[in-house]
Short mmCIF file of C-alpha atoms and ligand atoms in Angstrom, two decimals:
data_model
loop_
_atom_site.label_atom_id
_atom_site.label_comp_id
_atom_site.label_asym_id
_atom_site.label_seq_id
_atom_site.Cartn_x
_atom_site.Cartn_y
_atom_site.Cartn_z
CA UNK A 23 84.69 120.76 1.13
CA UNK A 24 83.34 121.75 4.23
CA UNK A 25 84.10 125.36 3.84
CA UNK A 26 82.78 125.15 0.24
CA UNK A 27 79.39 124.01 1.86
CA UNK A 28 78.96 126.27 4.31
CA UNK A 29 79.79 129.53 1.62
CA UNK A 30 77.32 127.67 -0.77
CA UNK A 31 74.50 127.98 2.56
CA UNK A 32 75.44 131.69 3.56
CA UNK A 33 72.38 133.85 2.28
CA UNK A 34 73.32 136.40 0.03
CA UNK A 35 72.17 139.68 -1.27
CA UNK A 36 69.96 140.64 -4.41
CA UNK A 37 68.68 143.94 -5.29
CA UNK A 38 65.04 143.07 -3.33
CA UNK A 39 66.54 141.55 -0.24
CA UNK A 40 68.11 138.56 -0.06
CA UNK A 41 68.12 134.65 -1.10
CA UNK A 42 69.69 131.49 0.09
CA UNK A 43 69.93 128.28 -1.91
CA UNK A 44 69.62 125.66 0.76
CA UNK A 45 71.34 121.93 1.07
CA UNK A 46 70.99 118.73 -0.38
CA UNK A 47 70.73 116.00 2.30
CA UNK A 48 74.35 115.08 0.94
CA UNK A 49 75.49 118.19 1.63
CA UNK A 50 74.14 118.85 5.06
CA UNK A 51 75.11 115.63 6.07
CA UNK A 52 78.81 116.44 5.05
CA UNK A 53 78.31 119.25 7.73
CA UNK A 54 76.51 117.55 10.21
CA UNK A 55 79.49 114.79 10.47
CA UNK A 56 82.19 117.64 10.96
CA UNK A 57 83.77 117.50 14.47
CA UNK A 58 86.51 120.32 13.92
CA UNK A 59 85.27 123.13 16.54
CA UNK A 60 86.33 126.74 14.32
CA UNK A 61 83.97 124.71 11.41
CA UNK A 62 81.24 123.97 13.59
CA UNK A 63 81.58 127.95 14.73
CA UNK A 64 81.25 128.28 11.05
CA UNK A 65 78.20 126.54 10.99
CA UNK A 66 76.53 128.32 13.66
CA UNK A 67 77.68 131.79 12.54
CA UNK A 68 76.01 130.96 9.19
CA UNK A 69 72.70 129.91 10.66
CA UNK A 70 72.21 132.98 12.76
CA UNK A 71 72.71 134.72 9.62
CA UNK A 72 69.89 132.86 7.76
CA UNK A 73 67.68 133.14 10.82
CA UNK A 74 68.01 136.75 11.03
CA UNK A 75 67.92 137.14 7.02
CA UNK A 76 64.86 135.40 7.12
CA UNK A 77 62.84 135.65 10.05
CA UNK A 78 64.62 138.36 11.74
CA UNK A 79 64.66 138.60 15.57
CA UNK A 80 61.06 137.75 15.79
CA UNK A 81 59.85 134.50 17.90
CA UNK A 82 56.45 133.15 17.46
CA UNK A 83 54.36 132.31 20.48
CA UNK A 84 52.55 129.27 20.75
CA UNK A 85 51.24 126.47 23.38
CA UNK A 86 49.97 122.80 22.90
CA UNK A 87 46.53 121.89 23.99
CA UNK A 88 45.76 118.15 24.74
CA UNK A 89 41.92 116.86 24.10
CA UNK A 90 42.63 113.47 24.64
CA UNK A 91 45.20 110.99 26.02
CA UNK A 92 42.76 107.91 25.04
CA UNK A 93 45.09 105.80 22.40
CA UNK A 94 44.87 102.52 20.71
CA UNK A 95 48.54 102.53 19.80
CA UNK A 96 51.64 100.83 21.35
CA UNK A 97 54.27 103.67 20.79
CA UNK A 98 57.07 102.22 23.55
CA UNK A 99 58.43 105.65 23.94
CA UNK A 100 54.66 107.26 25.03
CA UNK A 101 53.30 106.68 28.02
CA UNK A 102 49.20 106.94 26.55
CA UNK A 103 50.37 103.73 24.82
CA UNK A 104 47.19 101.12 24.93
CA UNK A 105 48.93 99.26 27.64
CA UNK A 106 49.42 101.70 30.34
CA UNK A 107 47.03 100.88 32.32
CA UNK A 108 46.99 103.10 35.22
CA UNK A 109 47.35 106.01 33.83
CA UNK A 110 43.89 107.74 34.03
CA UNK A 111 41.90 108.27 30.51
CA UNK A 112 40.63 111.52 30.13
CA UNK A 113 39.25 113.80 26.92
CA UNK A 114 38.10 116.95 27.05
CA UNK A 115 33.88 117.34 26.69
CA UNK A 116 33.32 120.69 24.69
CA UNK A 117 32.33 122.79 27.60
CA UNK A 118 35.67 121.91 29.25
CA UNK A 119 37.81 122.43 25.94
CA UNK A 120 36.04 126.37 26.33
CA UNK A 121 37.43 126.66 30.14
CA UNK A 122 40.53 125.52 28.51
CA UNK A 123 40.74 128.21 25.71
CA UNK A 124 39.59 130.69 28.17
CA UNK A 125 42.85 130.01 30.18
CA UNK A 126 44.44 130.03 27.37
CA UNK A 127 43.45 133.37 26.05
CA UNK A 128 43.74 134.50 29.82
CA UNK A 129 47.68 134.13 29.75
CA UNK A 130 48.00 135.67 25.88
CA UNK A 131 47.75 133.08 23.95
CA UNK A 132 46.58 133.38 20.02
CA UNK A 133 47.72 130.24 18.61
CA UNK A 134 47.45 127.05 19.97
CA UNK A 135 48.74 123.04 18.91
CA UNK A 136 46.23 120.55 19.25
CA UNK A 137 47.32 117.33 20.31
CA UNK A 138 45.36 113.74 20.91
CA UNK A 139 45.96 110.00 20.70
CA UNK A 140 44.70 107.95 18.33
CA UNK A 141 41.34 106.44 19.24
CA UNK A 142 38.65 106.11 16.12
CA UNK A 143 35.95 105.53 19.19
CA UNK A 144 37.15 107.90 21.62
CA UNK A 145 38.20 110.52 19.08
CA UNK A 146 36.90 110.44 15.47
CA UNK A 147 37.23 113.12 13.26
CA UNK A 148 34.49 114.20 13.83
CA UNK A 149 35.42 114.97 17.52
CA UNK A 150 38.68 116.68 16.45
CA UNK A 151 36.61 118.71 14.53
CA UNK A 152 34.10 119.76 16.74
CA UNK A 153 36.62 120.58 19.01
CA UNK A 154 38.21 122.87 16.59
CA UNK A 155 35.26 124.98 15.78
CA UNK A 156 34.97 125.58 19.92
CA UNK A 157 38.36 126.56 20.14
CA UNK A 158 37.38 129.43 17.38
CA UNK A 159 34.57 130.05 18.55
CA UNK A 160 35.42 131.68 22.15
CA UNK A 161 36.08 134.95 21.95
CA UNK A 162 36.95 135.83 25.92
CA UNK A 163 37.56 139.43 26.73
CA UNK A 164 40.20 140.76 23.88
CA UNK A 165 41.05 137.48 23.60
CA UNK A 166 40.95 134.96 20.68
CA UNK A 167 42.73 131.87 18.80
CA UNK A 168 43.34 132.87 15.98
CA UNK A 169 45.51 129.49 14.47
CA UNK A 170 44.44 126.31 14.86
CA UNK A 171 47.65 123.98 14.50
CA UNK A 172 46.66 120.55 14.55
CA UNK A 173 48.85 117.50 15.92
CA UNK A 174 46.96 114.04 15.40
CA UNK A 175 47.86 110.73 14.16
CA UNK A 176 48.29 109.71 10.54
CA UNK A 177 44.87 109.60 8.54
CA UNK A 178 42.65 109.44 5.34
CA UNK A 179 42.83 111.98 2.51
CA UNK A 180 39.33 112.76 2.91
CA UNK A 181 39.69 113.65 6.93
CA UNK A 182 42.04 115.65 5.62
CA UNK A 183 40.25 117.66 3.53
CA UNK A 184 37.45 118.16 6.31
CA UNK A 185 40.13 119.55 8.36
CA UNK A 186 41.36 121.70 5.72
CA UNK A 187 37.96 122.78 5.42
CA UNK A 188 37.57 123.41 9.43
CA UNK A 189 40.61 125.77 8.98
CA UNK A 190 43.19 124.29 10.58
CA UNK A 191 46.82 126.28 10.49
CA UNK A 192 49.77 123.40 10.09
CA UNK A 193 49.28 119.72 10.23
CA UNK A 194 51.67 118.39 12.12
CA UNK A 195 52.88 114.98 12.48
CA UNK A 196 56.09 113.79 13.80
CA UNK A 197 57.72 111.22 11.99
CA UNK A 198 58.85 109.64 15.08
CA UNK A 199 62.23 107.54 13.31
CA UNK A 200 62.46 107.05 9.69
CA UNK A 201 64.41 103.92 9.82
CA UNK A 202 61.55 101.28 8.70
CA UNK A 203 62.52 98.42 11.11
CA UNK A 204 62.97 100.40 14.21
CA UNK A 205 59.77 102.29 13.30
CA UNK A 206 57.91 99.02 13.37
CA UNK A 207 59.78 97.93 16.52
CA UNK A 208 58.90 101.18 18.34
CA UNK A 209 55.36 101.00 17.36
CA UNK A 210 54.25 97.37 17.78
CA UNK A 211 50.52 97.35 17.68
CA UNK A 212 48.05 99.40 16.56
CA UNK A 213 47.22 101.53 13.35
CA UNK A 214 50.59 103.37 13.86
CA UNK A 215 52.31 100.90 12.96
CA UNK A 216 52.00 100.66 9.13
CA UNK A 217 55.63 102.79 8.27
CA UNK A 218 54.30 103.51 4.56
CA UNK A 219 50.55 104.80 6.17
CA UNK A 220 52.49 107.26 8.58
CA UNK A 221 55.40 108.18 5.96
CA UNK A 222 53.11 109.24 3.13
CA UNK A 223 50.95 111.39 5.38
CA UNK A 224 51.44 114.62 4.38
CA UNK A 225 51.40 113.16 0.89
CA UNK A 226 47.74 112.70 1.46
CA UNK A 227 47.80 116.06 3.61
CA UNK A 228 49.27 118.00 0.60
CA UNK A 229 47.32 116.43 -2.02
CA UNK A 230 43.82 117.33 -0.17
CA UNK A 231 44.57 120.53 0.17
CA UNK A 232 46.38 121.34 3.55
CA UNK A 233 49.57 124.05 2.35
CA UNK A 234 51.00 124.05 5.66
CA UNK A 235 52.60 120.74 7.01
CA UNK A 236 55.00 120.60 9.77
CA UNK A 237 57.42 117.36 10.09
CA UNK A 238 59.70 116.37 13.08
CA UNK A 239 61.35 113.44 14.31
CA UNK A 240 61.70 112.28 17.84
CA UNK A 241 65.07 112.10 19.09
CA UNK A 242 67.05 109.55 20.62
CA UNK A 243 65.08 106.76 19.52
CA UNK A 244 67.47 105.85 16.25
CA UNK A 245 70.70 106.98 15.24
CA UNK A 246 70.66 110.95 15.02
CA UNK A 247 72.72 111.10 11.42
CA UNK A 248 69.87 108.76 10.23
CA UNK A 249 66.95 110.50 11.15
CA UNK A 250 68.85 113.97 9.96
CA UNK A 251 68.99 112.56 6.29
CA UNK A 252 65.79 111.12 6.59
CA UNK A 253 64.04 114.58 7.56
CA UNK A 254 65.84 116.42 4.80
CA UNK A 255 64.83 114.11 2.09
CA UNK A 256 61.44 114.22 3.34
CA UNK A 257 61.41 117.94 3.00
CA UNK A 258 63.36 117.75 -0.89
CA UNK A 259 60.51 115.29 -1.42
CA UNK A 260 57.28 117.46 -0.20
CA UNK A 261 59.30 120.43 -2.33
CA UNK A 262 59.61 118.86 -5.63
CA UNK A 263 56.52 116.74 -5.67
CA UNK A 264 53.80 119.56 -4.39
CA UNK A 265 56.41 122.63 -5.04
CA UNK A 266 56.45 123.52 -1.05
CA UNK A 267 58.49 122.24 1.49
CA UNK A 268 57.68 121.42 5.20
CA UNK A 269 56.28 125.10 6.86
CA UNK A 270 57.75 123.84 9.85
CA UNK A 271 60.50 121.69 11.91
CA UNK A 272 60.05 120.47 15.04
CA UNK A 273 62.75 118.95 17.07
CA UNK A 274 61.57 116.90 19.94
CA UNK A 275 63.74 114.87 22.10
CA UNK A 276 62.82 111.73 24.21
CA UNK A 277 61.70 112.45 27.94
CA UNK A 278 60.94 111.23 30.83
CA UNK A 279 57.00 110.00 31.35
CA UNK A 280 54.90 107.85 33.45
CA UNK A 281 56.00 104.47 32.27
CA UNK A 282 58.36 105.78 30.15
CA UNK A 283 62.64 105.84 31.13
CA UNK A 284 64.36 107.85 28.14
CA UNK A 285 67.74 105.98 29.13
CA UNK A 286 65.79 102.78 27.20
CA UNK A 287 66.66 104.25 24.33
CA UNK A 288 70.02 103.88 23.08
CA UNK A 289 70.48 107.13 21.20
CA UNK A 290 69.90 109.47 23.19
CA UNK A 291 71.64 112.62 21.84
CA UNK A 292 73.54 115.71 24.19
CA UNK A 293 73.07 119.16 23.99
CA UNK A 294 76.11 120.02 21.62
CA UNK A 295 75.27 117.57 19.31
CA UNK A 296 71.12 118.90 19.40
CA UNK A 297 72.21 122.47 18.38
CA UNK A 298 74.71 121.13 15.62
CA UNK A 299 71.58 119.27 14.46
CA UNK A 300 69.24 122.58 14.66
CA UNK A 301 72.41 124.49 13.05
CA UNK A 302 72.47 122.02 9.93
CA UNK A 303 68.99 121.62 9.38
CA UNK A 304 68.95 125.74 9.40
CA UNK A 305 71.47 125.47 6.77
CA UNK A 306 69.88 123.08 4.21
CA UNK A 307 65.99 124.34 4.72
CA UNK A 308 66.38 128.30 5.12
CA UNK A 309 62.83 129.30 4.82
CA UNK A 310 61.55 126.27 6.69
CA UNK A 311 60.43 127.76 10.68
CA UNK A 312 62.03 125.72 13.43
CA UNK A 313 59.97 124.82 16.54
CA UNK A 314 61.34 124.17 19.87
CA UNK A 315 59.14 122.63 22.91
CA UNK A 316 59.04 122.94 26.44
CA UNK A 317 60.66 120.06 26.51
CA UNK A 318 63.85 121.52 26.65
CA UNK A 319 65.44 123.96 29.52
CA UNK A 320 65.68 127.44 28.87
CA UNK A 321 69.62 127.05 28.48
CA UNK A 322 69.09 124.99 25.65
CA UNK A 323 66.37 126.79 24.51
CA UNK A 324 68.39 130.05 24.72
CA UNK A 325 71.07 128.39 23.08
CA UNK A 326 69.05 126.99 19.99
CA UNK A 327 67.00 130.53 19.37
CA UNK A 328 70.32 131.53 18.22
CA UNK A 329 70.65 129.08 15.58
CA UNK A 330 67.39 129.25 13.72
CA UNK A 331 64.48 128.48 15.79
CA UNK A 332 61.64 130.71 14.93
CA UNK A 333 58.44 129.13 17.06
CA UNK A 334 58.72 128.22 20.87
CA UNK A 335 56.14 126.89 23.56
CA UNK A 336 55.77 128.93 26.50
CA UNK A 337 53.48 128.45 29.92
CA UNK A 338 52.85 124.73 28.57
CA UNK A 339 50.80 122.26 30.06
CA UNK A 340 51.11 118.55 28.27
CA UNK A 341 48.38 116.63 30.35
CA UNK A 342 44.81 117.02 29.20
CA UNK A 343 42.83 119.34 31.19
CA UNK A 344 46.20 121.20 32.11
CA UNK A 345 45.43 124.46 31.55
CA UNK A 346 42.33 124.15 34.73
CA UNK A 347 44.06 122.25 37.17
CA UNK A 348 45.28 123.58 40.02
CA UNK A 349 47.55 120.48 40.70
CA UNK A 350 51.02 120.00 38.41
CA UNK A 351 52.80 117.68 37.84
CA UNK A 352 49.49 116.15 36.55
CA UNK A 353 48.71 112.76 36.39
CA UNK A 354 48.39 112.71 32.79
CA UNK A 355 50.81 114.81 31.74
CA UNK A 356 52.49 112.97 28.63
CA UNK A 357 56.16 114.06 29.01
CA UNK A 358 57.86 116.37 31.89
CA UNK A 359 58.19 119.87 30.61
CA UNK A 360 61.24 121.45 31.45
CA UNK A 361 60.66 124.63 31.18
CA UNK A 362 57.98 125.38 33.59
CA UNK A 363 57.82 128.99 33.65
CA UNK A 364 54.96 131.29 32.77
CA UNK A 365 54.46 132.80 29.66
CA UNK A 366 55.38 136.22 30.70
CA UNK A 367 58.28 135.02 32.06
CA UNK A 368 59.03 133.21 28.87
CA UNK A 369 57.94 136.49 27.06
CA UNK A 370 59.84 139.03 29.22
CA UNK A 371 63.24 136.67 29.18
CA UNK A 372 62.86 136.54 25.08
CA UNK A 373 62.80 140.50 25.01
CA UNK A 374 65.55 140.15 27.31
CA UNK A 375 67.41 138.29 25.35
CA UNK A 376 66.93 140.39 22.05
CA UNK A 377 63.78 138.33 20.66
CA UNK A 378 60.63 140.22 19.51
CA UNK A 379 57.72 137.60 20.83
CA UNK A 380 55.08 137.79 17.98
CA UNK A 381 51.61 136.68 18.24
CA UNK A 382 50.92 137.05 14.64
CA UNK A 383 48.62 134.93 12.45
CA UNK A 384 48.57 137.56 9.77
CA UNK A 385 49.68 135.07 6.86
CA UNK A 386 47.45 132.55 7.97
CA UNK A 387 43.98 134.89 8.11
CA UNK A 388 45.13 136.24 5.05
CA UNK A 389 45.39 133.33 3.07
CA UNK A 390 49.39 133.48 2.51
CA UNK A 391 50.31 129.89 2.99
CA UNK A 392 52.23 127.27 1.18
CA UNK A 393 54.36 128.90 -1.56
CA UNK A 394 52.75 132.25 -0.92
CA UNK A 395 54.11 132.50 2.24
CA UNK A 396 57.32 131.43 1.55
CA UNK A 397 57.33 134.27 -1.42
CA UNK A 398 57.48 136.90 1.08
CA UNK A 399 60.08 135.43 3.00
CA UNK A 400 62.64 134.84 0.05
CA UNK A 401 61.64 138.58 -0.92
CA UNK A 402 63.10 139.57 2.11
CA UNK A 403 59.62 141.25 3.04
CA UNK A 404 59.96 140.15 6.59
CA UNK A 405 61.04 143.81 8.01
CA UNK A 406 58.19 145.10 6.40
CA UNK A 407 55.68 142.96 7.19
CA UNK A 408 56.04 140.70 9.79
CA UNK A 409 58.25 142.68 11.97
CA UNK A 410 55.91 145.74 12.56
CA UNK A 411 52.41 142.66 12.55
CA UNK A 412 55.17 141.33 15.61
CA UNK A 413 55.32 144.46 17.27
CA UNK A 414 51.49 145.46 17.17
CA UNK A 415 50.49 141.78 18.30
CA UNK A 416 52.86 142.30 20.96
CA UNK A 417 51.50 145.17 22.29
CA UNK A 418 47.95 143.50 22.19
CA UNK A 419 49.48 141.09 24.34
CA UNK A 420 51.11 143.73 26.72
CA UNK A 421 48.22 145.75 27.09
CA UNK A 422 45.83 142.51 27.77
CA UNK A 423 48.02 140.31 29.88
CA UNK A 424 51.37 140.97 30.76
CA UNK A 425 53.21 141.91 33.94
CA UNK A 426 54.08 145.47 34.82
CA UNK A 427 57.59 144.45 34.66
CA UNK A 428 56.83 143.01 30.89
CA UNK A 429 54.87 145.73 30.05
CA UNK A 430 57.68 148.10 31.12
CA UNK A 431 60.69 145.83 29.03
CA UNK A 432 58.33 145.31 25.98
CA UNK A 433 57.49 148.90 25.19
CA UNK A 434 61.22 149.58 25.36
CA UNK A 435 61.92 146.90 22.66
CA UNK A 436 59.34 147.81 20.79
CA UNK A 437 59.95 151.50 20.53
CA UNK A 438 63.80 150.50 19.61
CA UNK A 439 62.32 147.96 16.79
CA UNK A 440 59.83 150.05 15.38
CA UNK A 441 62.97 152.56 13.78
CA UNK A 442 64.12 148.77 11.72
CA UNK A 443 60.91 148.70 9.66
CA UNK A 444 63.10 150.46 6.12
CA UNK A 445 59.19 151.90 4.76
CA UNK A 446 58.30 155.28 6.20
CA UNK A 447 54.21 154.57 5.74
CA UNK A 448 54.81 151.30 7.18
CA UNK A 449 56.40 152.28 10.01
CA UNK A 450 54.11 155.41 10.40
CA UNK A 451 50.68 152.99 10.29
CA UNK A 452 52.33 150.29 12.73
CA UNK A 453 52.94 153.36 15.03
CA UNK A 454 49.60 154.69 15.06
CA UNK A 455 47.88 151.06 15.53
CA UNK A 456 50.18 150.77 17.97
CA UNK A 457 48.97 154.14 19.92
CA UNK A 458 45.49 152.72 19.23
CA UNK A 459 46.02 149.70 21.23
CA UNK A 460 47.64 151.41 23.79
CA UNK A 461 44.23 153.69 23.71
CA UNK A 462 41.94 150.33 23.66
CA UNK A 463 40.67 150.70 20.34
CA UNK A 464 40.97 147.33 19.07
CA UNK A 465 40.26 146.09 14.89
CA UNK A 466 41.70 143.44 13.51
CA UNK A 467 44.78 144.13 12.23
CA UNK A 468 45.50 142.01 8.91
CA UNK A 469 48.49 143.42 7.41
N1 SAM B 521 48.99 110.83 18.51
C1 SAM B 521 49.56 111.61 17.48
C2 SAM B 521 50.52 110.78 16.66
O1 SAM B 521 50.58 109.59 16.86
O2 SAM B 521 51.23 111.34 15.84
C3 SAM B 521 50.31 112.83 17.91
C4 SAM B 521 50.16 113.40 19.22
S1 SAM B 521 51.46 113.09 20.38
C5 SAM B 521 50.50 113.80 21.62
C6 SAM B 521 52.73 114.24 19.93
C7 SAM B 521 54.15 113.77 19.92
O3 SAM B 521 54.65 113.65 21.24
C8 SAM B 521 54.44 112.43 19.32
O4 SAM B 521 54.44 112.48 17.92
C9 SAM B 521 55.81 112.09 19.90
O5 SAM B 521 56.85 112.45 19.03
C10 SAM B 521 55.89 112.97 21.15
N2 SAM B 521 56.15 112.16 22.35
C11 SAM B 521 55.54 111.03 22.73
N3 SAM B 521 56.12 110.54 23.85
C12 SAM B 521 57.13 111.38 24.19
C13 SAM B 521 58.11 111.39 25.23
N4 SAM B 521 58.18 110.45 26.16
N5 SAM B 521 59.00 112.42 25.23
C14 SAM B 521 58.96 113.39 24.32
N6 SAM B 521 58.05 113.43 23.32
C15 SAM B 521 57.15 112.42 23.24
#
């Protein structure tokens, strides 16, 4: 049965590139339960295949930025939970989220996370939103964010829709557990705690207008095999009720925190068992991207590229106000990042490591969300449109910012990768933008 499942995941071939059918929850879970070590080879093999079927070698470059660590919630696991009380409150004014984009744009950066507690006084919508339009507003040297991704706590279909309408890239919101009682343990007080409120969130997301939602759970607070069945339904149900699934996966594991001891939490999961979970969920949602944090090491982020992640952090700062301090750790960072290295390192080591680092937002600026998006990747389009958009935003970013010593690797890789684009006048026009942003003449590239 197991073999039978894993054959019915492999993607295979059709005369305009390629398709893959996916996995029930039943199904995946079947695979995710498997302990026999040639199977679970099996597994992996299969879900480097997708991954490079699908979204090729290319990585997409992102980092969070934190407006706000005031929060009326009592999430146990996070340490801006309402009854911390010494860790200081801060949120960013306006003028000091544009120092922060500026630093931002100053390492490379095109496309950023938003993240804030939950605080209707501290930070209404209306602050979120503000906060948004600065963010797209600065436009420092060649730099710009060009995606808005926007990590905030469950709310109403009409702030929603203003978002929507402030053009905000994914909504993400982690689903923390989906197991109702611990849920309601693990989130005592506050507006958090209503399970149904935070479960049918991208419900309301979806149905106001947002295409691109991005689900996660947080790991090691409930049992692992759980939470896995729980994230694929959730994805079967966003599919057949608004006829797209999640645009994104995140994968976040419990850390350490001020206030916060990870070993509280009885599930805590290892790393074999984390990339057998990235594996299956690779498997059962092929055209669903995968996002992996700075929370994790870059062994475990090396090992997991390989298995289907398609977005990682790099050069991450979790506290608010990171990005302009001098100081680290800070003292309101909200978990330890692991991975502390800059993001040319980060870039330099993917390229290394075979990985094209895209700063592409194509798709988004071009209205391809949702379904659309996911059109072009089931055509198999990827080689000839997001792998050369990869290539010329990575050049951007090694003519702006990077290191000699990245500058020297990524020209390499990208003179190797440009031969893989299969359309002669698409690999002839990436080639010449390329020269012209070698020769500083900038446009806005859009396909
Ligand atoms: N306040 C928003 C909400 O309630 O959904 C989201 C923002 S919060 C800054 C982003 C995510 O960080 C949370 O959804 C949670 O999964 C994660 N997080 C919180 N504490 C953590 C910890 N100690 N270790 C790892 N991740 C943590």
């Amino acid at each position: 049965m197991i073999d039978q499942i894993i054959e019915k995941a492999r993607p295979k071939k059709t005369a305009n590139g390629c398709t893959c059918t996916g996995l029930t929850h039943r199904e995946a879970s079947v695979l995710l339960e498997c302990e026999i070590p040639e199977k679970i080879e099996k597994i992996y093999e299969v879900a480097e295949e997708i991954k490079l079927a699908f979204y090729g070698n290319r990585i997409v470059i992102f980092a969070p930025l934190y407006l706000s660590n005031y929060c009326v919630n009592g999430c146990v696991y996070c340490p801006y939970h309402l009854k911390n009380k010494h860790i200081p409150r801060k949120k960013l004014s306006l003028e000091d989220v544009k120092a922060e984009v500026i630093a931002l744009q100053d390492m490379g950066h095109k496309r950023l996370a938003i993240e804030s507690g939950e605080d209707p006084v501290n930070n209404p919508i209306e602050y979120i939103l503000d906060c948004i339009k600065t963010i797209y507003s600065v436009h420092h040297k060649n730099g710009d964010i060009r995606r808005v991704n926007v990590n905030i706590a469950a709310t109403t279909a009409e702030n929603y829709k203003r978002l929507k309408e402030a053009g905000i890239g994914t909504y993400i919101l982690f689903q923390e557990t989906y197991h109702k009682q611990s849920y309601e343990k693990l989130h005592p007080t506050g507006p958090k705690h209503d399970y149904a409120y935070h479960t049918e969130a991208m419900d309301r997301a979806m149905e106001a207008g947002i295409d691109d939602v991005g689900l996660g759970v947080l790991f090691g607070l409930e049992m692992y095999k759980y939470e896995f069945a729980g994230l694929i339904m959730h994805a079967e149900h966003l599919e057949a009720v608004h006829g797209v699934g999640p645009h994104t996966i995140s994968v976040p594991r419990v850390k350490r925190a001020d206030d916060i001891d990870p070993a509280a939490f009885d599930n805590g999961i290892d790393d074999e068992t984390f990339a057998k979970i990235v594996a299956c969920i690779r498997l059962a949602v092929p055209y669903t991207g995968m996002i992996i944090s700075t929370r994790e090491t870059e062994e475990v982020r090396s090992k997991l590229l390989r298995l289907g992640i398609s977005q990682v952090s790099g050069g991450s700062r979790t506290s608010v106000g990171g990005y302009t301090e001098e100081e680290r750790p800070s003292d309101t960072e909200q978990f330890d990042v692991s991975d502390r290295r800059s993001l040319d390192e980060v870039v330099r080591w993917l390229m290394e490591n075979g990985h094209i680092p895209s700063f592409c937002t194509a798709c988004y600026r071009e209205g391809r969300t949702g379904d659309r998006f996911m059109t072009l990747c089931k055509n198999g389009q990827i080689l000839n449109c997001c792998h050369p958009n990869a290539l010329m935003t990575l050049s951007e970013y090694l003519e702006d910012y990077a290191s000699e010593k990245t500058k020297e690797v990524g020209y390499k890789m990208i003179d190797k990768e440009l031969e893989r684009i299969p359309t002669d006048k698409v690999r002839e026009i990436a080639a010449r933008n390329i020269l012209d942003i070698k020769n500083s003449d900038r446009r806005d590239f859009r396909f």
